[in-house]
Short mmCIF file of C-alpha atoms and ligand atoms in Angstrom, two decimals:
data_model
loop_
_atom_site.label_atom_id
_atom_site.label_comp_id
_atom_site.label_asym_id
_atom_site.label_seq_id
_atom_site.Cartn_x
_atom_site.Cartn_y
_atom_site.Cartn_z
CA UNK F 3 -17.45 -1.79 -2.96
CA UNK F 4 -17.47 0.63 -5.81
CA UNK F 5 -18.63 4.50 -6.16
CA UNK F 6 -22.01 4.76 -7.60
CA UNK F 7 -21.52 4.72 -11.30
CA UNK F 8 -23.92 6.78 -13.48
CA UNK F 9 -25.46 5.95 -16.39
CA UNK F 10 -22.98 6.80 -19.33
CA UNK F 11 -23.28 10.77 -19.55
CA UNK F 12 -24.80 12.03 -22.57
CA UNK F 13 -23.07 14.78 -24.73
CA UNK F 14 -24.76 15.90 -27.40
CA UNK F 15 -22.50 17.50 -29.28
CA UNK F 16 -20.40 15.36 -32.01
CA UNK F 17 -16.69 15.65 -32.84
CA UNK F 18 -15.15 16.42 -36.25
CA UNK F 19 -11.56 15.93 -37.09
CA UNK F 20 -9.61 14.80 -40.18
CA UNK F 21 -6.56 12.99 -40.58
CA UNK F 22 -3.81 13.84 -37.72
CA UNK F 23 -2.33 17.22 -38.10
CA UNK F 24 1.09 17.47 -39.56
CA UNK F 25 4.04 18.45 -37.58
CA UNK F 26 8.15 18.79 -38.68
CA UNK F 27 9.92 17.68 -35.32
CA UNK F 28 13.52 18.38 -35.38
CA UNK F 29 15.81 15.44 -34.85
CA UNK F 30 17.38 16.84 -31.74
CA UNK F 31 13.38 16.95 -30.11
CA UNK F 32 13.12 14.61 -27.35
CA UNK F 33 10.39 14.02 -23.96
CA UNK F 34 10.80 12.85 -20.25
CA UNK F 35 9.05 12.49 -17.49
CA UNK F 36 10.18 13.32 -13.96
CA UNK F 37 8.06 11.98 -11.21
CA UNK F 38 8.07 14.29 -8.13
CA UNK F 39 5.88 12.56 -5.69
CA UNK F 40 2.63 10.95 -5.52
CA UNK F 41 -0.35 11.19 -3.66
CA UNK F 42 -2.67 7.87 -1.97
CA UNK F 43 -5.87 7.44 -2.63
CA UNK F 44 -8.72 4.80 -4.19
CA UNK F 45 -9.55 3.90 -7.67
CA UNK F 46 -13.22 4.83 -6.27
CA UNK F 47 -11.78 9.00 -6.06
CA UNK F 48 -10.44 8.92 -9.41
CA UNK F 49 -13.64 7.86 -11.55
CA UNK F 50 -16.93 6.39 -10.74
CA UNK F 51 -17.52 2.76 -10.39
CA UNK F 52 -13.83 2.48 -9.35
CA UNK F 53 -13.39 0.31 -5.84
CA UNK F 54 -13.30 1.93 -2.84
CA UNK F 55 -10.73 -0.76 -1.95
CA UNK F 56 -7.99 -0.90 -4.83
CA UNK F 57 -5.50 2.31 -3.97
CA UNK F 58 -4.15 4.06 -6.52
CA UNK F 59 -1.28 5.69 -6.23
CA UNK F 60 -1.77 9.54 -8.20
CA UNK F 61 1.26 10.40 -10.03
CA UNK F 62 2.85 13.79 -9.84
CA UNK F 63 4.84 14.31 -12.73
CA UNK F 64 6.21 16.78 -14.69
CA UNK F 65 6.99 16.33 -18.55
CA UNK F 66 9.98 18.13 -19.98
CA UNK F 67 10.03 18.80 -23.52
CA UNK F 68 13.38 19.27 -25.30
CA UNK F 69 13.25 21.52 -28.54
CA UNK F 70 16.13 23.55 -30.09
CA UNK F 71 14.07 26.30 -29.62
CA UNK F 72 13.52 26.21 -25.68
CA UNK F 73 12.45 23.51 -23.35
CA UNK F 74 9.57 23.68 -22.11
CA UNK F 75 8.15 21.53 -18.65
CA UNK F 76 4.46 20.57 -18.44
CA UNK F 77 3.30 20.80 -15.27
CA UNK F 78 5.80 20.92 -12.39
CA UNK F 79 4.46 18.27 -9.72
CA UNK F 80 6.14 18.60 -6.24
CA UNK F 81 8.21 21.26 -5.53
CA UNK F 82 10.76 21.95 -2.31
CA UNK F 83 7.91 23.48 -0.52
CA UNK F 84 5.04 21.19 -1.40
CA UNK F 85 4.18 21.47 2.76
CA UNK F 86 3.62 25.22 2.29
CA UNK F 87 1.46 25.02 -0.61
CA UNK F 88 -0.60 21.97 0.89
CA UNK F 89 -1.02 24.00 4.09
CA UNK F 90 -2.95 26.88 1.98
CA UNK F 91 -5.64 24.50 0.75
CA UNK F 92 -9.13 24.00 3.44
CA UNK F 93 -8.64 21.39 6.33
CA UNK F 94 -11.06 18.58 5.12
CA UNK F 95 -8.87 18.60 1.49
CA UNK F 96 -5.77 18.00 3.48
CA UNK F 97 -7.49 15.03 5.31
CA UNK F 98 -7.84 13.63 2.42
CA UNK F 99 -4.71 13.90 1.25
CA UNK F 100 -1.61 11.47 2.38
CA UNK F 101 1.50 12.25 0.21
CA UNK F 102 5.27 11.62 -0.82
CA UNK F 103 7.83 13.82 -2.29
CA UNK F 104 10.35 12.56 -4.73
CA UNK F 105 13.36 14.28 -6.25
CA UNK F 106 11.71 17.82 -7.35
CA UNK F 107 11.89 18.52 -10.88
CA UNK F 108 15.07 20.58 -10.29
CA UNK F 109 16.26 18.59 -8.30
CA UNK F 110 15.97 15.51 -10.88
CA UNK F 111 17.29 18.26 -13.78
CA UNK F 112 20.21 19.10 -11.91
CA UNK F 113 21.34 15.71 -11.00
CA UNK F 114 21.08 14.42 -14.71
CA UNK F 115 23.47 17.56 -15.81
CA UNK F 116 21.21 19.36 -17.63
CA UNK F 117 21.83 22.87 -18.55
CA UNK F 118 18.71 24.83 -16.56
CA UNK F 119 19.29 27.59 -19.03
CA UNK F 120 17.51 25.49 -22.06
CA UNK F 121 14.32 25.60 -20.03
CA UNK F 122 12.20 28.29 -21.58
CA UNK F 123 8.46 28.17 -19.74
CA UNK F 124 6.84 25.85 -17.18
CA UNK F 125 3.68 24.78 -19.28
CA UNK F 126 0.96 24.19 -16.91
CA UNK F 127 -2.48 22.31 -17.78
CA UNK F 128 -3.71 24.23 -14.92
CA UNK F 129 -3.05 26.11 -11.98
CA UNK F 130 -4.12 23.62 -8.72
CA UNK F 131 -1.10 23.06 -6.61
CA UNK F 132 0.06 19.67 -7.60
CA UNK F 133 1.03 20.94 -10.71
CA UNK F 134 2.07 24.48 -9.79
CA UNK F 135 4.17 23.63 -6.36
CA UNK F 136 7.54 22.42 -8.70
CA UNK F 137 7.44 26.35 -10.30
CA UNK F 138 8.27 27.53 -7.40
CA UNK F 139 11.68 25.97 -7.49
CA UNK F 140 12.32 27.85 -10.99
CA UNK F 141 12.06 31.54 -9.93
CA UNK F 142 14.06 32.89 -13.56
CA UNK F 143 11.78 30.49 -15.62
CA UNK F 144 8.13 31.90 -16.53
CA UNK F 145 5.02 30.03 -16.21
CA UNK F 146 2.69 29.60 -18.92
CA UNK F 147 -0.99 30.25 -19.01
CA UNK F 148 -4.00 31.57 -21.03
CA UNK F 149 -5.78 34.87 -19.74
CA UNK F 150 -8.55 32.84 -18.49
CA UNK F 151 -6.23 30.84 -15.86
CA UNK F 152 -4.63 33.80 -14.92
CA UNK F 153 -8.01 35.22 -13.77
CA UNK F 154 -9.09 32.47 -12.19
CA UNK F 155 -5.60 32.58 -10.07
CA UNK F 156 -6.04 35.73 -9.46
CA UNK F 157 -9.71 35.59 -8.34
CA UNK F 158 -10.52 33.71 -4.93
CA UNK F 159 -11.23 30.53 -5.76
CA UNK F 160 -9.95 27.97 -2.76
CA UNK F 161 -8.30 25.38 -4.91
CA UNK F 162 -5.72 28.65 -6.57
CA UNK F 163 -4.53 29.54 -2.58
CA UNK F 164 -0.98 27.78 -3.00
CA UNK F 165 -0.55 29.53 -6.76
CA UNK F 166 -1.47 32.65 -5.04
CA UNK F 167 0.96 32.40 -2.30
CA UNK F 168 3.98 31.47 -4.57
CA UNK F 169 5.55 35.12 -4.63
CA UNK F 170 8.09 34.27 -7.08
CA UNK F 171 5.93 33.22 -9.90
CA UNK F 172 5.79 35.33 -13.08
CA UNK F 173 3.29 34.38 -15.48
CA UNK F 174 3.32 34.99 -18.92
CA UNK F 175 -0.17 34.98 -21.49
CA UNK F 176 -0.36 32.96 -24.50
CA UNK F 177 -3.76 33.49 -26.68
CA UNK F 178 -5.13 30.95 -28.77
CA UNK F 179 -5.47 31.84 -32.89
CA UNK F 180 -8.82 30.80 -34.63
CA UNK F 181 -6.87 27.33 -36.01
CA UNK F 182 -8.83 24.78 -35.35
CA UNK F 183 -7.12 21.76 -34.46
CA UNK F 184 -8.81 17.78 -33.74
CA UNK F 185 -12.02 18.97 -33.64
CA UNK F 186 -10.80 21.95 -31.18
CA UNK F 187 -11.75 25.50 -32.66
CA UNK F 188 -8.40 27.63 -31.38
CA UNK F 189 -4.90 26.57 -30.80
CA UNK F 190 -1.60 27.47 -30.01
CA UNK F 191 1.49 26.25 -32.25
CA UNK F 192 4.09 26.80 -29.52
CA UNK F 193 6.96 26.46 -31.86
CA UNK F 194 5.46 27.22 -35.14
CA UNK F 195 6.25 23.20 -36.39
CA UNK F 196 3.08 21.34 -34.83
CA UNK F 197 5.38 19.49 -32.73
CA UNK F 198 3.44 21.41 -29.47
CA UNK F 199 0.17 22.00 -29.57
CA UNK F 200 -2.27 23.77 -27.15
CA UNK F 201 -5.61 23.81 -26.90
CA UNK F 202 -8.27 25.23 -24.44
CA UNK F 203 -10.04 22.48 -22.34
CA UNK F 204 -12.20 24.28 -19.61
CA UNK F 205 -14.19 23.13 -17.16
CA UNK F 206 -11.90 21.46 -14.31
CA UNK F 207 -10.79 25.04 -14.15
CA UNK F 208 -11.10 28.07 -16.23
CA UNK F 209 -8.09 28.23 -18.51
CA UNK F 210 -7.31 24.57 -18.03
CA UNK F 211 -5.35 23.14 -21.52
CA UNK F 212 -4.53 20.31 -23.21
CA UNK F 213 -0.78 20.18 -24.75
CA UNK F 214 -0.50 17.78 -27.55
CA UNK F 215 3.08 16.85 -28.40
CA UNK F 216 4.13 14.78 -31.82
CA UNK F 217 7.60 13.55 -31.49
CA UNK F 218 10.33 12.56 -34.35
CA UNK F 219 9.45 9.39 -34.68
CA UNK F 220 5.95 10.76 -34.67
CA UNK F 221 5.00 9.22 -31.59
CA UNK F 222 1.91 11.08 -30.04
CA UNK F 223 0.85 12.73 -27.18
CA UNK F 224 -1.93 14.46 -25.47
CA UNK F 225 -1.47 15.70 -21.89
CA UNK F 226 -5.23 16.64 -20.56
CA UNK F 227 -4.03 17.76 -17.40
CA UNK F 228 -6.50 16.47 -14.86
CA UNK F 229 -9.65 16.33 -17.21
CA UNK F 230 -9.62 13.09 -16.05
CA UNK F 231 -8.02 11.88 -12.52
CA UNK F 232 -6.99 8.27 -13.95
CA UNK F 233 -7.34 6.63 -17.45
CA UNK F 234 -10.90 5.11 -17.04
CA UNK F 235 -12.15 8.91 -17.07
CA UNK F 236 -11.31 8.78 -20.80
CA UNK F 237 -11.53 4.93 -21.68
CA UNK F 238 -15.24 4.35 -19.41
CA UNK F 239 -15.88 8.05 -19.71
CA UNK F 240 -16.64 8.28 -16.56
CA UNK F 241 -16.35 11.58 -14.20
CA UNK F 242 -14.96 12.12 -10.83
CA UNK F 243 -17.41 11.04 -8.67
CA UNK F 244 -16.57 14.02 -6.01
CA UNK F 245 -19.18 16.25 -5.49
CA UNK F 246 -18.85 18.23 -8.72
CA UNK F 247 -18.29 22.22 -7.69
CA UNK F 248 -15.84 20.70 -5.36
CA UNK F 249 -13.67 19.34 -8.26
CA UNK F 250 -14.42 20.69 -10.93
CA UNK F 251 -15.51 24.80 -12.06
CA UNK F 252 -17.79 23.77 -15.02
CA UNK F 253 -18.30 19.98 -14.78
CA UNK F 254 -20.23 20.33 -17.75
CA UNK F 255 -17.36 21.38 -19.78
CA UNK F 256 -15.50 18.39 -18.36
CA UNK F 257 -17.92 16.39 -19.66
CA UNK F 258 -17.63 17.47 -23.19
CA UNK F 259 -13.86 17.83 -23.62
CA UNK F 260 -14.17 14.16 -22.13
CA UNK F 261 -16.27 12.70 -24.98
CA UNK F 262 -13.96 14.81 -27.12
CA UNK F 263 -10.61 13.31 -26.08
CA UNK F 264 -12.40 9.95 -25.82
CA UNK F 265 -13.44 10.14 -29.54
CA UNK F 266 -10.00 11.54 -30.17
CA UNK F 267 -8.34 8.87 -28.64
CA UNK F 268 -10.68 6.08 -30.26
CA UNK F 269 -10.24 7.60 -33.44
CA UNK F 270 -6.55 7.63 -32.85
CA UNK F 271 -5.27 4.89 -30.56
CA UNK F 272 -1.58 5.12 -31.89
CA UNK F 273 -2.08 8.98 -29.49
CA UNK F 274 -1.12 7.98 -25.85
CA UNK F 275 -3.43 10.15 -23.57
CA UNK F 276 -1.25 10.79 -20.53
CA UNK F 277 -3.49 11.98 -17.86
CA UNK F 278 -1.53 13.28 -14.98
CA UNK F 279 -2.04 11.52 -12.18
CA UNK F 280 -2.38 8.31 -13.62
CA UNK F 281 1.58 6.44 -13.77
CA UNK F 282 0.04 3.95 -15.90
CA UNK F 283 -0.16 6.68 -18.96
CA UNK F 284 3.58 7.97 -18.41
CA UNK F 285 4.87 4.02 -18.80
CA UNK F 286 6.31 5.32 -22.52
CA UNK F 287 8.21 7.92 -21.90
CA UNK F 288 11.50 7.74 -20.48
CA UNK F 289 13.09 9.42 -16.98
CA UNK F 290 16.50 10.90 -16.60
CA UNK F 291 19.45 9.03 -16.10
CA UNK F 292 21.48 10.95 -13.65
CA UNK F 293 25.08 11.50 -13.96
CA UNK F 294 27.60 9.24 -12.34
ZN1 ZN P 7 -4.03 17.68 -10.20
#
């Protein structure tokens, strides 16, 4: 039993990038992930033509990014008070929804020793609460987000209720230059080296972003938030098969930056596409060891 499965969306825009964009990463640059919790549902929920009867377990994960010049955390995943900021979203989403919470990301910093004063911004790909709940637990760390997500948070949209009722949060605006970057026309250079890249990727919502990450070893990453709820979205580029308003603010935009990463990531398959509640696209970056 299987979701119906459309007929391969057409997009008729095409996609023009050269060769990868350079980037200097410092020796002392480094990446983990720190799983906070998961959530339970069916391959059928993540894309269509997946089985209503093979679960899949959603990771919630946040990414910290070591650079001499500030760490930085994409996404937070679970925080302390994930109950809270499920509780703010409508009745029939929580329903749906069967969780666990793991270590939060604090939690999982502390414990390996690390020094909580390195950590510069909470990077989100977006504002829902699965990736906003773990900011809550950083109250002196500010979160990250374009001028289009911060409207959208601040508008009345029912999927921004738990970032709304996180009183701590203080969000700080980045803006995009006119640098084009794989085929996307603006970007941000977080760190002025290439090593962190940011692009706009609307459509799931507003001022969603993709954060693409070159390591020194010049590994590759692209984090595209939840453009896509598990890998197939990019490799059968296929959507979510929920009703679309319900998932998604412009699913037409989803579409596109869909066919973009796919022809990104076909183009480029030495780039791991971590999508963020799939595990399977976190299996190359390490966790934290904590201390004895
Ligand atoms: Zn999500």
């Amino acid at each position: 039993m299987s979701t119906y499965r459309a007929s391969p969306f057409s997009v008729s825009k095409t996609f023009e990038f050269g060769a990868l964009p350079p980037a200097s990463a410092p020796s002392e640059m480094s990446i983990a992930q720190l799983p906070t919790g998961a959530t339970y549902r069916s391959a059928s929920f993540g894309y269509r033509g997946g089985s209503l009867l093979e679960p899949r377990e959603f990771s919630m994960t946040a990414t910290l990014i070591k650079h001499p010049k500030g760490d930085l955390l994409i996404d937070a995943g679970f925080g302390r008070d994930i109950a809270q900021h499920l509780a703010k979203l409508p009745l029939f989403f929580r329903l749906l929804t069967r969780y666990s919470l793991n270590k939060t990301a604090r939690e999982q910093l502390q414990s390996s020793g690390y020094d909580l004063s390195r950590l510069r911004a909470v990077l989100l790909t977006h504002s829902h609460w699965d990736h906003i709940s773990g900011a809550a637990d950083f109250p002196e760390v500010p979160v990250w987000i374009p001028p289009a997500e911060r409207s959208f948070v601040h508008g009345e949209d029912f999927t921004t209720a738990s970032a709304r009722s996180i009183k701590s949060l203080h969000f700080e605006e980045y803006r995009f230059d006119a640098r084009p970057y794989l085929g996307f026309a603006e970007s941000h250079d977080v760190y002025g080296d290439g090593t962190v890249v940011i692009v706009p990727a609307p459509g799931h919502t507003p001022g969603s972003v993709i954060v693409f990450v070159t390591l020194p070893d010049n590994k590759r990453y692209a984090f595209i938030g939840d453009l896509a709820w598990q890998l197939e979205g990019v490799t059968e580029q296929e959507e979510r098969p929920l009703p679309q308003r319900l998932a998604d603010a412009e699913p037409r935009l989803v579409r596109e930056n869909l066919a973009h990463m796919a022809a990104i990531s076909a183009r480029y398959p030495e780039m791991t596409i971590v999508v963020a509640h799939d595990p399977r696209s976190f299996a190359s970056i390490p966790t934290l060891v904590p201390k004895p």
